[in-house]
Amino acid sequence: MIRALDSLAVRTAVVAVAGIVVVHVLSLWTYEHARERERHAAHAIRLADQIVALRRSLAAAAPDSREDVAHELSGGAVDAHWSREAMAASGAHAGEGWQRLADDVRTLAPDLGPRDIQVGAGSDPHLSLIAVRLPDGSWLNARLFASVPQAAGTHGSLLSTTLMAAGVLLLSLAIAAWLTRPLRAMARTVAALPPAAPMARLPETGPREVRELAHAFNGMQARIAELMERRTQALAAVSHDLRTPMTRLSFRLEDVPDAGLRAAMAADVAEMEQMVEATLSYLRGEAASEPVRALDLVALVETVVDDARDRGRSADLSAPPRLVVEGRLVSLKRAVSNLMENALAYGGTAHVTLVDTGAEAVLTVRDNGPGIPEDQLAAVLEPFVRLDASRSRSTGGVGLGLTIARDAVAAHGGALTLANAGGGGLAATIRLPKAQTETN
């Protein structure tokens, strides 16, 4: 229910329906009350007209036949009688409605004075007695019955409100879906872009606000692309400017006569070159010019493992015959190499396994080292982070190997996680989506 209300279309429909229903109910209530007032007013006019007609009829009849005439003309809400005396006591708790009736009678019979009409009422608000003086001084006495209010059309009003709410709901959902369609298309386009994809302009169509949003997003993409290009150019310049003096320094080391000092200085230069190369690799990120193609991950990992063995390091591999993924060769090889070097540097050996889970290729590199504290597993993936408790300067590096591997895997739509193995050591796991041709 909460997720459904999170939609802009549903929220618009709910607000529209609630507003329409409230307005409709208030309108029905106002209409019913106005209609009831009009009905009572029309009933009062009919009563007044009937009383005036009775007065005229009795005035025209002979005195001895007036009671019979009154009886014959009685009917509906009026029970008329004729007498020499007024039967109603004026002001005897007559209701406001009955007093208005007396005013209506005076309007229809202007010859009647203030004392020629007397209205009295008892305990029953629906019953009253009115006495109207005839020209000869006798009285028309009429017992009046108020009309019973008609029951309001509850079922009709409820049905009308329900149908209107349903119609407004459907119309609101259709309008909101139509208005938000460009936003949904924009969200799908942005979500479908891979992390390393080139800039893709969004179509600037739809309502004005959506066009402005798409235009702003395209402008932001252009500015980011320009910043990335400037950063690449600056990195190229830094790379050239740093490597040149270090190369000259390496040549000049041959002129140092002390062999021990020469070896120490050469180690420092090599460490500087390693630090510069690692930093530049991290800042460059994945080379966009490298094509994405189908790669046999098993062959790639075998190359890295064989290279470690050729250098006299302890490494083993367990993998299926073939496992194809979509990716960039250099970037993925750098990620696997960094994990291998990390395992060899801090654990002495690297146990590599490749598993085909159906939709993913899972690569695990486990070492026999001391592992990493649980609360630091996420921190070591950040750039330039080194854990002094388990890592030392003698192993080299500047804390960028795992960061570069994480970014490279993420650029391929995968994920890198670290966990302490059950039997000791650290297990680094890469999950990569398999190639579509392979999964189909």
GROMACS .gro file of C-alpha atoms in nm:
model
  440
    1MET     CA    1   0.000   0.000   0.000
    2ILE     CA    2   0.282   0.241   0.090
    3ARG     CA    3   0.469   0.161  -0.232
    4ALA     CA    4   0.151   0.223  -0.435
    5LEU     CA    5   0.105   0.566  -0.274
    6ASP     CA    6   0.467   0.646  -0.360
    7SER     CA    7   0.366   0.680  -0.727
    8LEU     CA    8   0.304   1.031  -0.856
    9ALA     CA    9   0.009   0.908  -1.062
   10VAL     CA   10  -0.160   0.744  -0.762
   11ARG     CA   11  -0.101   1.048  -0.541
   12THR     CA   12  -0.252   1.275  -0.805
   13ALA     CA   13  -0.554   1.048  -0.839
   14VAL     CA   14  -0.606   1.026  -0.462
   15VAL     CA   15  -0.591   1.404  -0.421
   16ALA     CA   16  -0.827   1.459  -0.715
   17VAL     CA   17  -1.078   1.199  -0.595
   18ALA     CA   18  -1.072   1.326  -0.235
   19GLY     CA   19  -1.126   1.683  -0.351
   20ILE     CA   20  -1.407   1.593  -0.590
   21VAL     CA   21  -1.584   1.375  -0.333
   22VAL     CA   22  -1.569   1.646  -0.064
   23VAL     CA   23  -1.698   1.911  -0.305
   24HIS     CA   24  -1.969   1.677  -0.433
   25VAL     CA   25  -2.089   1.586  -0.084
   26LEU     CA   26  -2.099   1.952   0.020
   27SER     CA   27  -2.285   2.038  -0.299
   28LEU     CA   28  -2.541   1.763  -0.238
   29TRP     CA   29  -2.590   1.876   0.121
   30THR     CA   30  -2.639   2.238   0.011
   31TYR     CA   31  -2.875   2.131  -0.265
   32GLU     CA   32  -3.086   1.913  -0.033
   33HIS     CA   33  -3.120   2.191   0.224
   34ALA     CA   34  -3.206   2.449  -0.039
   35ARG     CA   35  -3.463   2.215  -0.190
   36GLU     CA   36  -3.617   2.152   0.151
   37ARG     CA   37  -3.644   2.525   0.216
   38GLU     CA   38  -3.806   2.577  -0.123
   39ARG     CA   39  -4.051   2.296  -0.055
   40HIS     CA   40  -4.155   2.444   0.277
   41ALA     CA   41  -4.189   2.788   0.119
   42ALA     CA   42  -4.408   2.649  -0.160
   43HIS     CA   43  -4.619   2.461   0.096
   44ALA     CA   44  -4.666   2.779   0.299
   45ILE     CA   45  -4.778   2.973  -0.010
   46ARG     CA   46  -5.031   2.701  -0.095
   47LEU     CA   47  -5.167   2.708   0.260
   48ALA     CA   48  -5.194   3.085   0.256
   49ASP     CA   49  -5.371   3.076  -0.080
   50GLN     CA   50  -5.608   2.805   0.044
   51ILE     CA   51  -5.693   3.003   0.359
   52VAL     CA   52  -5.762   3.321   0.159
   53ALA     CA   53  -5.980   3.122  -0.081
   54LEU     CA   54  -6.170   2.974   0.216
   55ARG     CA   55  -6.221   3.321   0.365
   56ARG     CA   56  -6.365   3.452   0.038
   57SER     CA   57  -6.592   3.149  -0.002
   58LEU     CA   58  -6.726   3.178   0.353
   59ALA     CA   59  -6.776   3.553   0.316
   60ALA     CA   60  -6.988   3.492   0.005
   61ALA     CA   61  -7.198   3.218   0.165
   62ALA     CA   62  -7.498   3.266   0.389
   63PRO     CA   63  -7.416   3.253   0.762
   64ASP     CA   64  -7.625   2.942   0.822
   65SER     CA   65  -7.441   2.746   0.550
   66ARG     CA   66  -7.088   2.863   0.620
   67GLU     CA   67  -6.996   2.566   0.840
   68ASP     CA   68  -7.106   2.328   0.567
   69VAL     CA   69  -6.906   2.523   0.309
   70ALA     CA   70  -6.601   2.519   0.538
   71HIS     CA   71  -6.638   2.145   0.587
   72GLU     CA   72  -6.666   2.083   0.212
   73LEU     CA   73  -6.363   2.299   0.133
   74SER     CA   74  -6.148   2.137   0.399
   75GLY     CA   75  -5.886   1.893   0.285
   76GLY     CA   76  -5.517   1.819   0.279
   77ALA     CA   77  -5.339   2.015   0.549
   78VAL     CA   78  -5.641   2.234   0.633
   79ASP     CA   79  -5.939   2.144   0.854
   80ALA     CA   80  -6.167   2.453   0.834
   81HIS     CA   81  -6.460   2.563   1.056
   82TRP     CA   82  -6.671   2.876   1.089
   83SER     CA   83  -6.771   3.039   1.413
   84ARG     CA   84  -6.863   3.373   1.564
   85GLU     CA   85  -6.554   3.374   1.784
   86ALA     CA   86  -6.186   3.320   1.713
   87MET     CA   87  -6.071   2.981   1.835
   88ALA     CA   88  -5.699   3.066   1.816
   89ALA     CA   89  -5.529   3.266   2.086
   90SER     CA   90  -5.275   3.493   1.924
   91GLY     CA   91  -4.917   3.444   2.042
   92ALA     CA   92  -4.981   3.113   2.214
   93HIS     CA   93  -4.638   2.974   2.141
   94ALA     CA   94  -4.686   2.982   1.764
   95GLY     CA   95  -4.378   2.877   1.575
   96GLU     CA   96  -4.184   3.105   1.347
   97GLY     CA   97  -4.308   2.914   1.043
   98TRP     CA   98  -4.671   2.964   1.138
   99GLN     CA   99  -4.612   3.335   1.199
  100ARG     CA  100  -4.466   3.360   0.847
  101LEU     CA  101  -4.789   3.195   0.724
  102ALA     CA  102  -4.987   3.478   0.880
  103ASP     CA  103  -4.768   3.727   0.693
  104ASP     CA  104  -4.830   3.540   0.366
  105VAL     CA  105  -5.207   3.554   0.427
  106ARG     CA  106  -5.191   3.932   0.485
  107THR     CA  107  -4.995   3.965   0.162
  108LEU     CA  108  -5.268   3.784  -0.034
  109ALA     CA  109  -5.551   3.969   0.151
  110PRO     CA  110  -5.435   4.329   0.206
  111ASP     CA  111  -5.768   4.426   0.372
  112LEU     CA  112  -5.677   4.220   0.681
  113GLY     CA  113  -5.537   4.418   0.970
  114PRO     CA  114  -5.286   4.306   1.236
  115ARG     CA  115  -5.566   4.190   1.470
  116ASP     CA  116  -5.762   4.012   1.195
  117ILE     CA  117  -5.530   3.711   1.197
  118GLN     CA  118  -5.450   3.513   1.508
  119VAL     CA  119  -5.215   3.214   1.514
  120GLY     CA  120  -5.177   2.976   1.804
  121ALA     CA  121  -4.988   2.648   1.850
  122GLY     CA  122  -4.983   2.372   2.102
  123SER     CA  123  -4.715   2.126   2.208
  124ASP     CA  124  -4.715   1.958   1.867
  125PRO     CA  125  -4.489   2.158   1.630
  126HIS     CA  126  -4.664   2.005   1.329
  127LEU     CA  127  -5.011   2.132   1.433
  128SER     CA  128  -5.134   2.490   1.458
  129LEU     CA  129  -5.461   2.686   1.465
  130ILE     CA  130  -5.520   3.001   1.265
  131ALA     CA  131  -5.821   3.233   1.290
  132VAL     CA  132  -5.900   3.482   1.012
  133ARG     CA  133  -6.168   3.749   1.056
  134LEU     CA  134  -6.440   3.769   0.790
  135PRO     CA  135  -6.577   4.108   0.675
  136ASP     CA  136  -6.889   4.066   0.896
  137GLY     CA  137  -6.680   4.002   1.208
  138SER     CA  138  -6.717   3.623   1.219
  139TRP     CA  139  -6.413   3.399   1.201
  140LEU     CA  140  -6.264   3.132   0.983
  141ASN     CA  141  -6.092   2.887   1.215
  142ALA     CA  142  -5.857   2.641   1.048
  143ARG     CA  143  -5.651   2.363   1.199
  144LEU     CA  144  -5.327   2.338   1.000
  145PHE     CA  145  -5.096   2.042   0.961
  146ALA     CA  146  -4.729   2.094   0.868
  147SER     CA  147  -4.603   1.876   0.586
  148VAL     CA  148  -4.382   1.587   0.686
  149PRO     CA  149  -4.032   1.641   0.547
  150GLN     CA  150  -3.951   1.399   0.269
  151ALA     CA  151  -3.662   1.164   0.319
  152ALA     CA  152  -3.357   1.273   0.128
  153GLY     CA  153  -3.247   1.053  -0.157
  154THR     CA  154  -2.962   0.890   0.036
  155HIS     CA  155  -2.915   0.595  -0.196
  156GLY     CA  156  -2.924   0.812  -0.506
  157SER     CA  157  -2.673   1.057  -0.360
  158LEU     CA  158  -2.441   0.775  -0.252
  159LEU     CA  159  -2.458   0.613  -0.594
  160SER     CA  160  -2.396   0.947  -0.764
  161THR     CA  161  -2.097   1.018  -0.541
  162THR     CA  162  -1.952   0.668  -0.595
  163LEU     CA  163  -1.986   0.686  -0.972
  164MET     CA  164  -1.832   1.032  -0.980
  165ALA     CA  165  -1.541   0.920  -0.759
  166ALA     CA  166  -1.478   0.615  -0.979
  167GLY     CA  167  -1.488   0.826  -1.294
  168VAL     CA  168  -1.255   1.088  -1.148
  169LEU     CA  169  -1.017   0.815  -1.025
  170LEU     CA  170  -0.987   0.654  -1.368
  171LEU     CA  171  -0.952   0.988  -1.541
  172SER     CA  172  -0.692   1.108  -1.289
  173LEU     CA  173  -0.488   0.790  -1.326
  174ALA     CA  174  -0.494   0.823  -1.704
  175ILE     CA  175  -0.394   1.191  -1.695
  176ALA     CA  176  -0.122   1.136  -1.434
  177ALA     CA  177   0.018   0.838  -1.627
  178TRP     CA  178   0.025   1.048  -1.943
  179LEU     CA  179   0.196   1.340  -1.769
  180THR     CA  180   0.456   1.122  -1.592
  181ARG     CA  181   0.537   0.903  -1.892
  182PRO     CA  182   0.834   1.123  -1.997
  183LEU     CA  183   0.969   1.105  -1.643
  184ARG     CA  184   0.946   0.726  -1.639
  185ALA     CA  185   1.114   0.707  -1.981
  186MET     CA  186   1.390   0.935  -1.856
  187ALA     CA  187   1.441   0.722  -1.544
  188ARG     CA  188   1.460   0.402  -1.753
  189THR     CA  189   1.712   0.558  -1.990
  190VAL     CA  190   1.938   0.677  -1.708
  191ALA     CA  191   1.909   0.346  -1.518
  192ALA     CA  192   2.001   0.147  -1.830
  193LEU     CA  193   2.326   0.336  -1.882
  194PRO     CA  194   2.626   0.129  -1.767
  195PRO     CA  195   2.874   0.306  -1.538
  196ALA     CA  196   3.137   0.348  -1.811
  197ALA     CA  197   2.900   0.426  -2.099
  198PRO     CA  198   2.959   0.737  -2.310
  199MET     CA  199   2.730   1.034  -2.270
  200ALA     CA  200   2.378   0.967  -2.400
  201ARG     CA  201   2.152   1.267  -2.446
  202LEU     CA  202   1.801   1.235  -2.312
  203PRO     CA  203   1.517   1.333  -2.549
  204GLU     CA  204   1.390   1.679  -2.454
  205THR     CA  205   1.021   1.608  -2.509
  206GLY     CA  206   0.703   1.621  -2.304
  207PRO     CA  207   0.566   1.899  -2.082
  208ARG     CA  208   0.773   2.212  -2.023
  209GLU     CA  209   0.893   2.101  -1.678
  210VAL     CA  210   1.008   1.763  -1.815
  211ARG     CA  211   1.185   1.930  -2.108
  212GLU     CA  212   1.363   2.162  -1.866
  213LEU     CA  213   1.470   1.867  -1.650
  214ALA     CA  214   1.602   1.674  -1.951
  215HIS     CA  215   1.783   1.985  -2.077
  216ALA     CA  216   1.944   2.036  -1.734
  217PHE     CA  217   2.046   1.669  -1.719
  218ASN     CA  218   2.201   1.684  -2.066
  219GLY     CA  219   2.388   1.998  -1.967
  220MET     CA  220   2.516   1.829  -1.653
  221GLN     CA  221   2.636   1.531  -1.858
  222ALA     CA  222   2.820   1.762  -2.095
  223ARG     CA  223   2.992   1.942  -1.806
  224ILE     CA  224   3.092   1.612  -1.645
  225ALA     CA  225   3.231   1.484  -1.975
  226GLU     CA  226   3.432   1.804  -2.014
  227LEU     CA  227   3.569   1.773  -1.662
  228MET     CA  228   3.664   1.410  -1.725
  229GLU     CA  229   3.844   1.507  -2.046
  230ARG     CA  230   4.036   1.780  -1.865
  231ARG     CA  231   4.128   1.537  -1.590
  232THR     CA  232   4.256   1.285  -1.845
  233GLN     CA  233   4.470   1.550  -2.011
  234ALA     CA  234   4.605   1.664  -1.675
  235LEU     CA  235   4.686   1.304  -1.577
  236ALA     CA  236   4.869   1.249  -1.903
  237ALA     CA  237   5.078   1.558  -1.836
  238VAL     CA  238   5.148   1.453  -1.476
  239SER     CA  239   5.240   1.103  -1.588
  240HIS     CA  240   5.491   1.234  -1.840
  241ASP     CA  241   5.638   1.494  -1.603
  242LEU     CA  242   5.684   1.242  -1.319
  243ARG     CA  243   5.820   0.952  -1.521
  244THR     CA  244   6.083   1.158  -1.699
  245PRO     CA  245   6.284   1.267  -1.389
  246MET     CA  246   6.249   0.920  -1.232
  247THR     CA  247   6.391   0.765  -1.550
  248ARG     CA  248   6.687   1.006  -1.539
  249LEU     CA  249   6.737   0.924  -1.173
  250SER     CA  250   6.744   0.553  -1.254
  251PHE     CA  251   7.020   0.611  -1.512
  252ARG     CA  252   7.224   0.820  -1.269
  253LEU     CA  253   7.216   0.544  -1.009
  254GLU     CA  254   7.479   0.360  -1.215
  255ASP     CA  255   7.728   0.633  -1.122
  256VAL     CA  256   7.691   0.567  -0.747
  257PRO     CA  257   8.009   0.377  -0.645
  258ASP     CA  258   7.870   0.230  -0.319
  259ALA     CA  259   7.679  -0.088  -0.412
  260GLY     CA  260   7.473  -0.090  -0.092
  261LEU     CA  261   7.370   0.272  -0.132
  262ARG     CA  262   7.296   0.214  -0.501
  263ALA     CA  263   7.066  -0.079  -0.419
  264ALA     CA  264   6.882   0.120  -0.149
  265MET     CA  265   6.833   0.415  -0.383
  266ALA     CA  266   6.713   0.186  -0.662
  267ALA     CA  267   6.457   0.032  -0.423
  268ASP     CA  268   6.332   0.380  -0.335
  269VAL     CA  269   6.300   0.475  -0.701
  270ALA     CA  270   6.115   0.150  -0.776
  271GLU     CA  271   5.876   0.219  -0.488
  272MET     CA  272   5.818   0.573  -0.617
  273GLU     CA  273   5.744   0.437  -0.965
  274GLN     CA  274   5.504   0.184  -0.816
  275MET     CA  275   5.325   0.454  -0.615
  276VAL     CA  276   5.298   0.685  -0.914
  277GLU     CA  277   5.172   0.407  -1.141
  278ALA     CA  278   4.913   0.293  -0.884
  279THR     CA  279   4.791   0.647  -0.825
  280LEU     CA  280   4.765   0.722  -1.195
  281SER     CA  281   4.585   0.393  -1.260
  282TYR     CA  282   4.330   0.478  -0.993
  283LEU     CA  283   4.278   0.835  -1.117
  284ARG     CA  284   4.252   0.726  -1.480
  285GLY     CA  285   3.991   0.465  -1.403
  286GLU     CA  286   3.888   0.226  -1.678
  287ALA     CA  287   4.005   0.332  -2.023
  288ALA     CA  288   3.697   0.417  -2.223
  289SER     CA  289   3.882   0.347  -2.548
  290GLU     CA  290   3.924  -0.022  -2.460
  291PRO     CA  291   3.647  -0.219  -2.633
  292VAL     CA  292   3.398  -0.435  -2.446
  293ARG     CA  293   3.396  -0.788  -2.583
  294ALA     CA  294   3.332  -1.146  -2.482
  295LEU     CA  295   3.617  -1.279  -2.266
  296ASP     CA  296   3.696  -1.625  -2.139
  297LEU     CA  297   3.743  -1.548  -1.769
  298VAL     CA  298   3.906  -1.886  -1.709
  299ALA     CA  299   4.182  -1.813  -1.961
  300LEU     CA  300   4.235  -1.465  -1.816
  301VAL     CA  301   4.272  -1.596  -1.460
  302GLU     CA  302   4.500  -1.881  -1.574
  303THR     CA  303   4.733  -1.620  -1.724
  304VAL     CA  304   4.753  -1.430  -1.395
  305VAL     CA  305   4.807  -1.751  -1.192
  306ASP     CA  306   5.075  -1.879  -1.431
  307ASP     CA  307   5.255  -1.545  -1.410
  308ALA     CA  308   5.262  -1.575  -1.029
  309ARG     CA  309   5.397  -1.928  -1.052
  310ASP     CA  310   5.666  -1.819  -1.297
  311ARG     CA  311   5.782  -1.572  -1.033
  312GLY     CA  312   5.811  -1.854  -0.780
  313ARG     CA  313   5.494  -1.767  -0.588
  314SER     CA  314   5.243  -2.017  -0.450
  315ALA     CA  315   4.912  -2.003  -0.639
  316ASP     CA  316   4.654  -2.261  -0.746
  317LEU     CA  317   4.336  -2.247  -0.953
  318SER     CA  318   4.009  -2.443  -0.955
  319ALA     CA  319   3.783  -2.352  -1.249
  320PRO     CA  320   3.546  -2.494  -1.512
  321PRO     CA  321   3.676  -2.541  -1.868
  322ARG     CA  322   3.522  -2.216  -1.993
  323LEU     CA  323   3.335  -1.918  -1.849
  324VAL     CA  324   3.250  -1.622  -2.074
  325VAL     CA  325   3.178  -1.266  -1.955
  326GLU     CA  326   3.146  -0.931  -2.130
  327GLY     CA  327   3.423  -0.691  -2.036
  328ARG     CA  328   3.747  -0.507  -2.102
  329LEU     CA  329   4.050  -0.734  -2.096
  330VAL     CA  330   4.304  -0.495  -1.945
  331SER     CA  331   4.066  -0.366  -1.678
  332LEU     CA  332   3.954  -0.712  -1.562
  333LYS     CA  333   4.309  -0.846  -1.569
  334ARG     CA  334   4.423  -0.553  -1.354
  335ALA     CA  335   4.146  -0.627  -1.102
  336VAL     CA  336   4.234  -0.999  -1.079
  337SER     CA  337   4.607  -0.921  -1.061
  338ASN     CA  338   4.553  -0.676  -0.775
  339LEU     CA  339   4.361  -0.937  -0.576
  340MET     CA  340   4.630  -1.198  -0.648
  341GLU     CA  341   4.912  -0.965  -0.544
  342ASN     CA  342   4.718  -0.870  -0.231
  343ALA     CA  343   4.678  -1.238  -0.135
  344LEU     CA  344   5.044  -1.322  -0.211
  345ALA     CA  345   5.177  -1.018  -0.026
  346TYR     CA  346   4.980  -1.066   0.295
  347GLY     CA  347   4.901  -1.439   0.297
  348GLY     CA  348   5.194  -1.601   0.120
  349THR     CA  349   4.971  -1.800  -0.113
  350ALA     CA  350   4.665  -1.751  -0.332
  351HIS     CA  351   4.387  -2.005  -0.373
  352VAL     CA  352   4.173  -1.905  -0.672
  353THR     CA  353   3.835  -2.061  -0.755
  354LEU     CA  354   3.594  -1.987  -1.039
  355VAL     CA  355   3.229  -2.099  -1.020
  356ASP     CA  356   2.952  -2.076  -1.276
  357THR     CA  357   2.623  -2.004  -1.091
  358GLY     CA  358   2.414  -1.978  -1.408
  359ALA     CA  359   2.362  -1.601  -1.430
  360GLU     CA  360   2.694  -1.498  -1.272
  361ALA     CA  361   3.059  -1.582  -1.274
  362VAL     CA  362   3.196  -1.594  -0.918
  363LEU     CA  363   3.572  -1.555  -0.869
  364THR     CA  364   3.718  -1.601  -0.519
  365VAL     CA  365   4.080  -1.531  -0.419
  366ARG     CA  366   4.163  -1.662  -0.071
  367ASP     CA  367   4.490  -1.632   0.120
  368ASN     CA  368   4.633  -1.779   0.440
  369GLY     CA  369   4.709  -1.446   0.606
  370PRO     CA  370   4.581  -1.293   0.931
  371GLY     CA  371   4.267  -1.152   0.769
  372ILE     CA  372   4.113  -0.815   0.842
  373PRO     CA  373   3.907  -0.701   1.144
  374GLU     CA  374   3.537  -0.723   1.068
  375ASP     CA  375   3.478  -0.353   1.127
  376GLN     CA  376   3.751  -0.266   0.872
  377LEU     CA  377   3.638  -0.484   0.580
  378ALA     CA  378   3.454  -0.197   0.412
  379ALA     CA  379   3.720   0.063   0.493
  380VAL     CA  380   4.004  -0.117   0.310
  381LEU     CA  381   3.815  -0.077  -0.018
  382GLU     CA  382   3.849   0.300   0.008
  383PRO     CA  383   4.148   0.469  -0.159
  384PHE     CA  384   4.477   0.510   0.030
  385VAL     CA  385   4.358   0.303   0.330
  386ARG     CA  386   4.617   0.074   0.490
  387LEU     CA  387   4.569  -0.127   0.808
  388ASP     CA  388   4.885  -0.108   1.015
  389ALA     CA  389   4.778  -0.397   1.236
  390SER     CA  390   4.793  -0.646   0.947
  391ARG     CA  391   4.980  -0.458   0.673
  392SER     CA  392   5.330  -0.312   0.679
  393ARG     CA  393   5.532  -0.087   0.455
  394SER     CA  394   5.757  -0.380   0.369
  395THR     CA  395   5.482  -0.518   0.151
  396GLY     CA  396   5.476  -0.201  -0.062
  397GLY     CA  397   5.174  -0.034  -0.216
  398VAL     CA  398   4.984   0.278  -0.130
  399GLY     CA  399   4.642   0.131  -0.049
  400LEU     CA  400   4.494   0.150  -0.398
  401GLY     CA  401   4.497  -0.210  -0.520
  402LEU     CA  402   4.161  -0.312  -0.374
  403THR     CA  403   4.005   0.023  -0.469
  404ILE     CA  404   4.112  -0.015  -0.833
  405ALA     CA  405   3.980  -0.372  -0.838
  406ARG     CA  406   3.647  -0.263  -0.686
  407ASP     CA  407   3.599   0.019  -0.938
  408ALA     CA  408   3.691  -0.203  -1.232
  409VAL     CA  409   3.443  -0.472  -1.125
  410ALA     CA  410   3.170  -0.213  -1.064
  411ALA     CA  411   3.226  -0.071  -1.413
  412HIS     CA  412   3.140  -0.419  -1.548
  413GLY     CA  413   2.814  -0.434  -1.352
  414GLY     CA  414   2.959  -0.663  -1.085
  415ALA     CA  415   3.054  -0.639  -0.719
  416LEU     CA  416   3.364  -0.704  -0.505
  417THR     CA  417   3.320  -0.817  -0.144
  418LEU     CA  418   3.568  -0.906   0.127
  419ALA     CA  419   3.518  -1.158   0.408
  420ASN     CA  420   3.734  -1.342   0.656
  421ALA     CA  421   3.751  -1.709   0.560
  422GLY     CA  422   3.637  -1.969   0.808
  423GLY     CA  423   3.974  -2.145   0.827
  424GLY     CA  424   4.170  -1.819   0.845
  425GLY     CA  425   4.281  -1.567   0.586
  426LEU     CA  426   4.092  -1.324   0.369
  427ALA     CA  427   3.852  -1.417   0.086
  428ALA     CA  428   3.796  -1.161  -0.189
  429THR     CA  429   3.494  -1.246  -0.407
  430ILE     CA  430   3.408  -1.097  -0.748
  431ARG     CA  431   3.064  -1.147  -0.898
  432LEU     CA  432   3.028  -1.065  -1.268
  433PRO     CA  433   2.724  -1.105  -1.495
  434LYS     CA  434   2.781  -1.365  -1.765
  435ALA     CA  435   2.767  -1.283  -2.134
  436GLN     CA  436   2.419  -1.299  -2.289
  437THR     CA  437   2.531  -1.551  -2.550
  438GLU     CA  438   2.654  -1.771  -2.270
  439THR     CA  439   2.342  -1.749  -2.049
  440ASN     CA  440   2.108  -1.809  -2.346
   0.00000   0.00000   0.00000
